[in-house]
Amino acid sequence: MVDTKKKLPIAIEDIYEAKNVIKPYARVTPLIQSMFLTAKTQGQVFLKLENMQLAGSFKFRGAFNKIAHLTQAEKDKGVIAASAGNHAQGVALTAKLLGIKSTIIMPETAPEAKVKATEGYGSKVILHGTVFEEAKAYCEKIVEETGVTYIHPYDDEFIIAGQGTIGLEILDAIWDVDTVIVPVGGGGMIAGIAVAMKTFNPNIAIIGVQAENIHGMTSSFYEGKKVGYNKAPTIADGCAIEFPGDLTYQVAEQLVDGMVTVSEEEIELAMKDLIQRTKIVVEGSGALPTAAILSGKVDQYVNKKKVVTVVSGGNVDLKRITDVIGHFSVANELH
């Protein structure tokens, strides 16, 4: 069992309950071995393809679990969320499936594909601010003024438990996994997965990856207290969170074994290689674990280990994919 210094926000029972709640709708996503990444390392590397989840990312799990647990009065008020894109789509699709009105506040810099997809699920989209924190503040203002039900993107027990179902699926497929490498923004996914994996086997290493440009959880993890870090925009826009959540940080400081950051070029290279070598369309956030592996920054957790990396989402603009591929095509021509 998990040995903690203080009580965690969720327990394994919450994750099992979430599994039953989302089961009628959510997909059990594929888990495949990447022969490319396995050949590149001294370990066996597998990909958990959350880019093939409903709405194109893992966020559907947490959003559905949270909204399904609302009271009827809360559902009647409608739901609202702030998101750079994936949480938006998870909330929007869930609301549509359950017949609930939804509004999403997105930063003006959100990828067009994510905005269009969110609107396509029937949500009202309001663009506000240039970064997630500004969109979130505006969302909270609307909640205060109208009483609409707020669905937090990561710092919520039901959200964390929903994301933790990924961990259960990993264990169902590879019970003897040594390392799980997870993209991190606010920390909902790594917190849920960490509780699931560490409850089963405390020796499983849980490693988080963020962009060098924005990495609040990484800074907090190594500072030993919640701090923010936001230097510049990142192609991993789904993980562009300056400060981690209170609940998610509480789990991370106890159960996560390490955090690393990767550069924008390393993320782009990982996106390109995942498309070219594994035929997987992935957004910047979903490429973070692959970037960490290719850069050699997690070798101690990969070499001679059985490793699962979470491909968190595939909601990426075609223009961005074209730019990434074009960037490396030009580089190759120059050489």
mmCIF file of C-alpha atoms in Angstrom:
data_model
loop_
_atom_site.group_PDB
_atom_site.id
_atom_site.type_symbol
_atom_site.label_atom_id
_atom_site.label_comp_id
_atom_site.label_asym_id
_atom_site.label_seq_id
_atom_site.Cartn_x
_atom_site.Cartn_y
_atom_site.Cartn_z
ATOM 1 C CA MET A 1 0.000 0.000 0.000
ATOM 2 C CA VAL A 2 0.973 3.641 -0.416
ATOM 3 C CA ASP A 3 2.993 4.903 2.556
ATOM 4 C CA THR A 4 2.366 8.638 2.906
ATOM 5 C CA LYS A 5 3.455 11.296 5.358
ATOM 6 C CA LYS A 6 -0.034 12.800 5.264
ATOM 7 C CA LYS A 7 -3.387 11.794 3.881
ATOM 8 C CA LEU A 8 -3.644 12.066 0.110
ATOM 9 C CA PRO A 9 -6.592 13.816 -1.592
ATOM 10 C CA ILE A 10 -7.733 10.550 -3.230
ATOM 11 C CA ALA A 11 -7.350 6.826 -2.619
ATOM 12 C CA ILE A 12 -7.285 3.833 -4.953
ATOM 13 C CA GLU A 13 -10.978 3.211 -4.167
ATOM 14 C CA ASP A 14 -11.825 6.576 -5.751
ATOM 15 C CA ILE A 15 -10.024 5.566 -8.933
ATOM 16 C CA TYR A 16 -11.847 2.234 -9.122
ATOM 17 C CA GLU A 17 -15.149 4.051 -8.657
ATOM 18 C CA ALA A 18 -14.197 6.478 -11.431
ATOM 19 C CA LYS A 19 -13.417 3.510 -13.678
ATOM 20 C CA ASN A 20 -16.982 2.230 -13.223
ATOM 21 C CA VAL A 21 -18.475 5.696 -13.782
ATOM 22 C CA ILE A 22 -16.677 6.397 -17.059
ATOM 23 C CA LYS A 23 -16.764 2.828 -18.385
ATOM 24 C CA PRO A 24 -19.986 3.198 -20.432
ATOM 25 C CA TYR A 25 -18.462 6.040 -22.445
ATOM 26 C CA ALA A 26 -14.658 6.273 -22.185
ATOM 27 C CA ARG A 27 -12.367 4.139 -24.307
ATOM 28 C CA VAL A 28 -9.770 1.757 -22.961
ATOM 29 C CA THR A 29 -6.998 3.247 -25.078
ATOM 30 C CA PRO A 30 -4.357 1.136 -26.852
ATOM 31 C CA LEU A 31 -1.001 0.457 -25.225
ATOM 32 C CA ILE A 32 1.615 -0.466 -27.818
ATOM 33 C CA GLN A 33 5.346 -1.043 -27.854
ATOM 34 C CA SER A 34 7.356 1.562 -29.752
ATOM 35 C CA MET A 35 10.047 -0.363 -31.580
ATOM 36 C CA PHE A 36 11.633 2.979 -32.520
ATOM 37 C CA LEU A 37 12.001 4.173 -28.919
ATOM 38 C CA THR A 38 12.930 0.687 -27.725
ATOM 39 C CA ALA A 39 15.752 0.588 -30.286
ATOM 40 C CA LYS A 40 16.869 4.083 -29.230
ATOM 41 C CA THR A 41 17.215 3.051 -25.584
ATOM 42 C CA GLN A 42 18.381 0.140 -23.476
ATOM 43 C CA GLY A 43 14.847 -0.458 -22.278
ATOM 44 C CA GLN A 44 11.436 -1.581 -23.524
ATOM 45 C CA VAL A 45 9.296 1.460 -24.259
ATOM 46 C CA PHE A 46 5.506 1.376 -24.602
ATOM 47 C CA LEU A 47 3.088 4.147 -25.541
ATOM 48 C CA LYS A 48 -0.281 4.634 -23.816
ATOM 49 C CA LEU A 49 -2.271 6.261 -26.601
ATOM 50 C CA GLU A 50 -4.558 8.761 -24.887
ATOM 51 C CA ASN A 51 -4.619 10.707 -28.161
ATOM 52 C CA MET A 52 -7.175 8.058 -29.149
ATOM 53 C CA GLN A 53 -9.451 8.780 -26.184
ATOM 54 C CA LEU A 54 -12.826 10.440 -26.811
ATOM 55 C CA ALA A 55 -12.324 14.150 -27.579
ATOM 56 C CA GLY A 56 -8.714 13.391 -28.449
ATOM 57 C CA SER A 57 -7.106 13.399 -25.014
ATOM 58 C CA PHE A 58 -7.048 11.945 -21.490
ATOM 59 C CA LYS A 59 -9.038 14.930 -20.224
ATOM 60 C CA PHE A 60 -12.354 13.264 -21.083
ATOM 61 C CA ARG A 61 -11.832 10.801 -18.221
ATOM 62 C CA GLY A 62 -11.629 13.390 -15.462
ATOM 63 C CA ALA A 63 -14.257 15.689 -16.936
ATOM 64 C CA PHE A 64 -16.807 12.898 -17.235
ATOM 65 C CA ASN A 65 -16.122 11.604 -13.725
ATOM 66 C CA LYS A 66 -16.511 15.077 -12.232
ATOM 67 C CA ILE A 67 -19.667 16.075 -14.105
ATOM 68 C CA ALA A 68 -21.295 12.687 -13.516
ATOM 69 C CA HIS A 69 -20.918 13.288 -9.772
ATOM 70 C CA LEU A 70 -22.644 16.695 -9.795
ATOM 71 C CA THR A 71 -26.000 17.095 -8.091
ATOM 72 C CA GLN A 72 -29.017 17.686 -10.287
ATOM 73 C CA ALA A 73 -29.142 21.287 -9.075
ATOM 74 C CA GLU A 74 -25.519 21.802 -10.155
ATOM 75 C CA LYS A 75 -26.211 20.240 -13.549
ATOM 76 C CA ASP A 76 -29.263 22.456 -14.027
ATOM 77 C CA LYS A 77 -27.095 25.570 -13.633
ATOM 78 C CA GLY A 78 -24.874 24.417 -16.485
ATOM 79 C CA VAL A 79 -21.117 23.963 -16.307
ATOM 80 C CA ILE A 80 -18.202 26.248 -17.115
ATOM 81 C CA ALA A 81 -14.479 25.575 -17.471
ATOM 82 C CA ALA A 82 -11.269 27.359 -18.350
ATOM 83 C CA SER A 83 -8.924 25.488 -20.653
ATOM 84 C CA ALA A 84 -6.206 25.781 -23.265
ATOM 85 C CA GLY A 85 -8.120 23.163 -25.213
ATOM 86 C CA ASN A 86 -8.196 19.534 -24.078
ATOM 87 C CA HIS A 87 -10.118 20.021 -20.829
ATOM 88 C CA ALA A 88 -12.469 22.228 -22.843
ATOM 89 C CA GLN A 89 -13.245 19.399 -25.235
ATOM 90 C CA GLY A 90 -13.593 16.866 -22.432
ATOM 91 C CA VAL A 91 -16.103 19.074 -20.620
ATOM 92 C CA ALA A 92 -17.921 20.005 -23.822
ATOM 93 C CA LEU A 93 -18.359 16.398 -24.974
ATOM 94 C CA THR A 94 -19.375 15.219 -21.505
ATOM 95 C CA ALA A 95 -21.951 18.007 -21.249
ATOM 96 C CA LYS A 96 -23.348 17.039 -24.636
ATOM 97 C CA LEU A 97 -23.555 13.348 -23.701
ATOM 98 C CA LEU A 98 -25.317 14.166 -20.421
ATOM 99 C CA GLY A 99 -27.568 16.905 -21.819
ATOM 100 C CA ILE A 100 -26.029 19.779 -19.840
ATOM 101 C CA LYS A 101 -25.383 23.355 -21.009
ATOM 102 C CA SER A 102 -21.674 24.269 -21.089
ATOM 103 C CA THR A 103 -19.483 27.341 -21.504
ATOM 104 C CA ILE A 104 -15.732 27.269 -22.022
ATOM 105 C CA ILE A 105 -13.276 30.135 -21.448
ATOM 106 C CA MET A 106 -10.146 29.700 -23.570
ATOM 107 C CA PRO A 107 -7.071 31.920 -23.941
ATOM 108 C CA GLU A 108 -6.926 33.851 -27.215
ATOM 109 C CA THR A 109 -3.783 31.865 -28.067
ATOM 110 C CA ALA A 110 -5.576 28.492 -27.946
ATOM 111 C CA PRO A 111 -5.046 26.412 -31.105
ATOM 112 C CA GLU A 112 -7.823 26.950 -33.631
ATOM 113 C CA ALA A 113 -8.425 23.193 -33.929
ATOM 114 C CA LYS A 114 -9.233 22.994 -30.216
ATOM 115 C CA VAL A 115 -11.546 26.014 -30.356
ATOM 116 C CA LYS A 116 -13.451 24.624 -33.342
ATOM 117 C CA ALA A 117 -13.711 21.156 -31.807
ATOM 118 C CA THR A 118 -15.059 22.580 -28.534
ATOM 119 C CA GLU A 119 -17.681 24.583 -30.392
ATOM 120 C CA GLY A 120 -18.478 21.486 -32.433
ATOM 121 C CA TYR A 121 -19.505 19.656 -29.266
ATOM 122 C CA GLY A 122 -22.067 22.388 -28.600
ATOM 123 C CA SER A 123 -20.280 24.541 -26.029
ATOM 124 C CA LYS A 124 -20.285 28.313 -26.003
ATOM 125 C CA VAL A 125 -16.631 29.392 -26.305
ATOM 126 C CA ILE A 126 -15.365 32.723 -24.961
ATOM 127 C CA LEU A 127 -11.786 33.726 -25.786
ATOM 128 C CA HIS A 128 -10.147 35.807 -23.052
ATOM 129 C CA GLY A 129 -6.544 36.619 -22.150
ATOM 130 C CA THR A 130 -3.284 35.493 -23.715
ATOM 131 C CA VAL A 131 -2.415 32.760 -21.191
ATOM 132 C CA PHE A 132 -4.348 30.128 -19.257
ATOM 133 C CA GLU A 133 -4.117 31.973 -15.921
ATOM 134 C CA GLU A 134 -5.958 34.984 -17.404
ATOM 135 C CA ALA A 135 -8.664 32.763 -18.880
ATOM 136 C CA LYS A 136 -9.014 30.985 -15.541
ATOM 137 C CA ALA A 137 -9.365 34.270 -13.623
ATOM 138 C CA TYR A 138 -12.105 35.425 -16.012
ATOM 139 C CA CYS A 139 -13.852 32.076 -15.673
ATOM 140 C CA GLU A 140 -13.834 32.383 -11.879
ATOM 141 C CA LYS A 141 -15.315 35.878 -12.172
ATOM 142 C CA ILE A 142 -18.239 34.517 -14.221
ATOM 143 C CA VAL A 143 -18.767 31.739 -11.674
ATOM 144 C CA GLU A 144 -18.940 34.296 -8.867
ATOM 145 C CA GLU A 145 -21.376 36.488 -10.780
ATOM 146 C CA THR A 146 -23.719 33.806 -12.140
ATOM 147 C CA GLY A 147 -23.431 30.733 -9.901
ATOM 148 C CA VAL A 148 -22.750 28.427 -12.853
ATOM 149 C CA THR A 149 -20.991 25.183 -11.856
ATOM 150 C CA TYR A 150 -17.206 25.368 -12.263
ATOM 151 C CA ILE A 151 -15.279 22.315 -13.523
ATOM 152 C CA HIS A 152 -11.638 22.702 -12.537
ATOM 153 C CA PRO A 153 -9.150 21.332 -15.102
ATOM 154 C CA TYR A 154 -6.960 19.499 -12.601
ATOM 155 C CA ASP A 155 -7.224 20.467 -8.916
ATOM 156 C CA ASP A 156 -10.276 18.399 -8.004
ATOM 157 C CA GLU A 157 -10.623 14.970 -6.405
ATOM 158 C CA PHE A 158 -12.997 13.627 -9.073
ATOM 159 C CA ILE A 159 -10.813 14.963 -11.886
ATOM 160 C CA ILE A 160 -7.694 13.370 -10.389
ATOM 161 C CA ALA A 161 -9.491 10.054 -9.836
ATOM 162 C CA GLY A 162 -10.739 10.061 -13.420
ATOM 163 C CA GLN A 163 -7.241 10.581 -14.797
ATOM 164 C CA GLY A 164 -6.006 7.854 -12.454
ATOM 165 C CA THR A 165 -7.953 5.278 -14.469
ATOM 166 C CA ILE A 166 -5.091 5.474 -16.977
ATOM 167 C CA GLY A 167 -2.907 3.879 -14.324
ATOM 168 C CA LEU A 168 -5.333 0.994 -13.856
ATOM 169 C CA GLU A 169 -5.323 0.328 -17.598
ATOM 170 C CA ILE A 170 -1.530 0.372 -17.694
ATOM 171 C CA LEU A 171 -1.394 -2.201 -14.886
ATOM 172 C CA ASP A 172 -3.992 -4.361 -16.636
ATOM 173 C CA ALA A 173 -1.727 -4.492 -19.690
ATOM 174 C CA ILE A 174 1.758 -4.514 -18.105
ATOM 175 C CA TRP A 175 1.592 -5.390 -14.430
ATOM 176 C CA ASP A 176 5.387 -5.493 -14.107
ATOM 177 C CA VAL A 177 6.027 -1.989 -15.483
ATOM 178 C CA ASP A 178 9.090 -0.294 -13.949
ATOM 179 C CA THR A 179 8.604 3.336 -14.984
ATOM 180 C CA VAL A 180 5.706 5.529 -16.100
ATOM 181 C CA ILE A 181 6.590 8.863 -17.751
ATOM 182 C CA VAL A 182 3.808 11.449 -17.759
ATOM 183 C CA PRO A 183 3.306 14.913 -19.296
ATOM 184 C CA VAL A 184 2.543 17.468 -16.585
ATOM 185 C CA GLY A 185 0.638 20.746 -16.590
ATOM 186 C CA GLY A 186 -1.407 21.370 -13.466
ATOM 187 C CA GLY A 187 -0.735 17.808 -12.340
ATOM 188 C CA GLY A 188 -4.108 16.048 -12.412
ATOM 189 C CA MET A 189 -2.940 13.162 -14.568
ATOM 190 C CA ILE A 190 0.367 12.475 -12.842
ATOM 191 C CA ALA A 191 -1.354 12.670 -9.436
ATOM 192 C CA GLY A 192 -4.025 10.133 -10.398
ATOM 193 C CA ILE A 193 -1.587 7.791 -12.117
ATOM 194 C CA ALA A 194 0.838 8.016 -9.193
ATOM 195 C CA VAL A 195 -1.818 6.946 -6.686
ATOM 196 C CA ALA A 196 -2.889 4.035 -8.901
ATOM 197 C CA MET A 197 0.633 2.791 -9.622
ATOM 198 C CA LYS A 198 2.176 3.334 -6.185
ATOM 199 C CA THR A 199 -0.735 1.641 -4.431
ATOM 200 C CA PHE A 200 -0.096 -1.460 -6.528
ATOM 201 C CA ASN A 201 3.701 -1.273 -6.301
ATOM 202 C CA PRO A 202 5.557 1.549 -4.502
ATOM 203 C CA ASN A 203 8.697 0.713 -6.502
ATOM 204 C CA ILE A 204 7.220 1.828 -9.824
ATOM 205 C CA ALA A 205 8.985 5.077 -10.764
ATOM 206 C CA ILE A 206 6.674 7.977 -11.681
ATOM 207 C CA ILE A 207 8.429 10.668 -13.726
ATOM 208 C CA GLY A 208 6.888 13.939 -14.870
ATOM 209 C CA VAL A 209 7.949 16.001 -17.882
ATOM 210 C CA GLN A 210 7.343 19.680 -18.587
ATOM 211 C CA ALA A 211 8.569 22.312 -21.033
ATOM 212 C CA GLU A 212 11.580 24.418 -20.067
ATOM 213 C CA ASN A 213 9.519 27.534 -20.830
ATOM 214 C CA ILE A 214 6.662 26.848 -18.387
ATOM 215 C CA HIS A 215 7.094 24.363 -15.556
ATOM 216 C CA GLY A 216 5.388 25.306 -12.321
ATOM 217 C CA MET A 217 5.137 21.735 -11.034
ATOM 218 C CA THR A 218 8.818 21.009 -11.699
ATOM 219 C CA SER A 219 9.931 24.181 -9.918
ATOM 220 C CA SER A 220 7.604 23.415 -7.018
ATOM 221 C CA PHE A 221 8.791 19.798 -6.830
ATOM 222 C CA TYR A 222 12.424 20.797 -6.410
ATOM 223 C CA GLU A 223 11.775 23.886 -4.264
ATOM 224 C CA GLY A 224 9.720 21.827 -1.823
ATOM 225 C CA LYS A 225 6.869 24.349 -1.958
ATOM 226 C CA LYS A 226 4.404 25.695 -4.512
ATOM 227 C CA VAL A 227 6.065 28.212 -6.816
ATOM 228 C CA GLY A 228 5.367 29.386 -10.355
ATOM 229 C CA TYR A 229 7.515 29.363 -13.469
ATOM 230 C CA ASN A 230 6.525 31.016 -16.743
ATOM 231 C CA LYS A 231 9.347 32.256 -18.957
ATOM 232 C CA ALA A 232 7.850 32.029 -22.451
ATOM 233 C CA PRO A 233 5.119 30.299 -24.499
ATOM 234 C CA THR A 234 5.528 26.635 -25.365
ATOM 235 C CA ILE A 235 4.440 24.342 -28.163
ATOM 236 C CA ALA A 236 3.238 22.061 -25.356
ATOM 237 C CA ASP A 237 0.317 24.455 -24.837
ATOM 238 C CA GLY A 238 -1.837 21.861 -23.085
ATOM 239 C CA CYS A 239 0.714 21.787 -20.250
ATOM 240 C CA ALA A 240 1.344 25.542 -20.106
ATOM 241 C CA ILE A 241 0.422 25.905 -16.428
ATOM 242 C CA GLU A 242 2.436 28.376 -14.360
ATOM 243 C CA PHE A 243 1.395 27.045 -10.934
ATOM 244 C CA PRO A 244 0.490 23.459 -9.988
ATOM 245 C CA GLY A 245 -2.712 22.709 -8.121
ATOM 246 C CA ASP A 246 -2.830 22.440 -4.336
ATOM 247 C CA LEU A 247 -4.134 18.854 -4.370
ATOM 248 C CA THR A 248 -1.954 17.748 -7.270
ATOM 249 C CA TYR A 249 1.200 19.173 -5.722
ATOM 250 C CA GLN A 250 0.372 17.404 -2.463
ATOM 251 C CA VAL A 251 0.337 14.078 -4.309
ATOM 252 C CA ALA A 252 3.393 14.868 -6.426
ATOM 253 C CA GLU A 253 5.603 15.804 -3.511
ATOM 254 C CA GLN A 254 4.867 12.444 -1.886
ATOM 255 C CA LEU A 255 4.581 10.000 -4.777
ATOM 256 C CA VAL A 256 6.427 11.369 -7.820
ATOM 257 C CA ASP A 257 10.039 10.210 -8.152
ATOM 258 C CA GLY A 258 11.401 12.873 -10.481
ATOM 259 C CA MET A 259 10.611 15.775 -12.796
ATOM 260 C CA VAL A 260 12.535 16.866 -15.897
ATOM 261 C CA THR A 261 12.136 19.658 -18.440
ATOM 262 C CA VAL A 262 12.711 19.636 -22.193
ATOM 263 C CA SER A 263 13.372 22.380 -24.727
ATOM 264 C CA GLU A 264 11.056 23.509 -27.514
ATOM 265 C CA GLU A 265 13.342 21.922 -30.104
ATOM 266 C CA GLU A 266 13.345 18.640 -28.191
ATOM 267 C CA ILE A 267 9.529 18.686 -28.109
ATOM 268 C CA GLU A 268 9.324 19.396 -31.844
ATOM 269 C CA LEU A 269 11.778 16.590 -32.595
ATOM 270 C CA ALA A 270 9.664 14.197 -30.534
ATOM 271 C CA MET A 271 6.504 15.261 -32.372
ATOM 272 C CA LYS A 272 8.219 14.705 -35.697
ATOM 273 C CA ASP A 273 9.594 11.301 -34.709
ATOM 274 C CA LEU A 274 6.258 10.111 -33.315
ATOM 275 C CA ILE A 275 4.580 11.044 -36.604
ATOM 276 C CA GLN A 276 7.337 9.691 -38.834
ATOM 277 C CA ARG A 277 8.444 6.590 -36.934
ATOM 278 C CA THR A 278 5.339 5.480 -35.027
ATOM 279 C CA LYS A 279 2.580 6.984 -37.244
ATOM 280 C CA ILE A 280 1.035 8.793 -34.273
ATOM 281 C CA VAL A 281 -0.355 12.314 -34.558
ATOM 282 C CA VAL A 282 0.458 14.001 -31.273
ATOM 283 C CA GLU A 283 0.283 17.494 -29.820
ATOM 284 C CA GLY A 284 3.243 19.110 -28.091
ATOM 285 C CA SER A 285 2.104 18.079 -24.607
ATOM 286 C CA GLY A 286 1.694 14.463 -25.659
ATOM 287 C CA ALA A 287 5.252 14.431 -27.005
ATOM 288 C CA LEU A 288 6.859 15.518 -23.712
ATOM 289 C CA PRO A 289 7.730 11.996 -22.434
ATOM 290 C CA THR A 290 9.191 11.021 -25.817
ATOM 291 C CA ALA A 291 11.236 14.233 -25.806
ATOM 292 C CA ALA A 292 12.587 13.332 -22.372
ATOM 293 C CA ILE A 293 13.590 9.858 -23.587
ATOM 294 C CA LEU A 294 15.222 11.061 -26.828
ATOM 295 C CA SER A 295 17.149 13.774 -24.975
ATOM 296 C CA GLY A 296 18.631 11.212 -22.568
ATOM 297 C CA LYS A 297 17.281 13.066 -19.536
ATOM 298 C CA VAL A 298 15.520 10.002 -18.088
ATOM 299 C CA ASP A 299 18.078 7.329 -18.971
ATOM 300 C CA GLN A 300 18.322 6.096 -15.374
ATOM 301 C CA TYR A 301 14.604 5.311 -15.395
ATOM 302 C CA VAL A 302 14.613 3.761 -18.899
ATOM 303 C CA ASN A 303 17.775 1.693 -19.308
ATOM 304 C CA LYS A 304 17.049 -2.003 -18.740
ATOM 305 C CA LYS A 305 13.525 -1.051 -17.618
ATOM 306 C CA LYS A 306 10.005 -1.694 -18.842
ATOM 307 C CA VAL A 307 8.675 1.806 -19.498
ATOM 308 C CA VAL A 308 5.256 3.282 -20.353
ATOM 309 C CA THR A 309 5.026 6.825 -21.677
ATOM 310 C CA VAL A 310 1.634 8.535 -21.769
ATOM 311 C CA VAL A 311 0.792 10.162 -25.111
ATOM 312 C CA SER A 312 -1.693 12.511 -23.495
ATOM 313 C CA GLY A 313 -3.406 13.986 -26.541
ATOM 314 C CA GLY A 314 -3.498 14.491 -30.287
ATOM 315 C CA ASN A 315 -5.450 17.723 -30.659
ATOM 316 C CA VAL A 316 -3.014 19.700 -32.758
ATOM 317 C CA ASP A 317 -3.531 22.159 -35.611
ATOM 318 C CA LEU A 318 -2.530 20.825 -39.028
ATOM 319 C CA LYS A 319 -0.583 24.058 -39.536
ATOM 320 C CA ARG A 320 1.496 23.335 -36.459
ATOM 321 C CA ILE A 321 2.267 19.834 -37.716
ATOM 322 C CA THR A 322 3.246 21.316 -41.084
ATOM 323 C CA ASP A 323 5.510 23.835 -39.358
ATOM 324 C CA VAL A 324 7.194 21.140 -37.254
ATOM 325 C CA ILE A 325 7.818 18.843 -40.215
ATOM 326 C CA GLY A 326 8.901 21.797 -42.350
ATOM 327 C CA HIS A 327 11.369 22.906 -39.679
ATOM 328 C CA PHE A 328 13.198 19.580 -39.760
ATOM 329 C CA SER A 329 12.931 19.252 -43.550
ATOM 330 C CA VAL A 330 14.713 22.595 -43.965
ATOM 331 C CA ALA A 331 17.308 21.591 -41.350
ATOM 332 C CA ASN A 332 18.015 18.379 -43.239
ATOM 333 C CA GLU A 333 18.372 20.254 -46.545
ATOM 334 C CA LEU A 334 20.851 22.675 -44.951
ATOM 335 C CA HIS A 335 23.004 19.745 -43.891
#
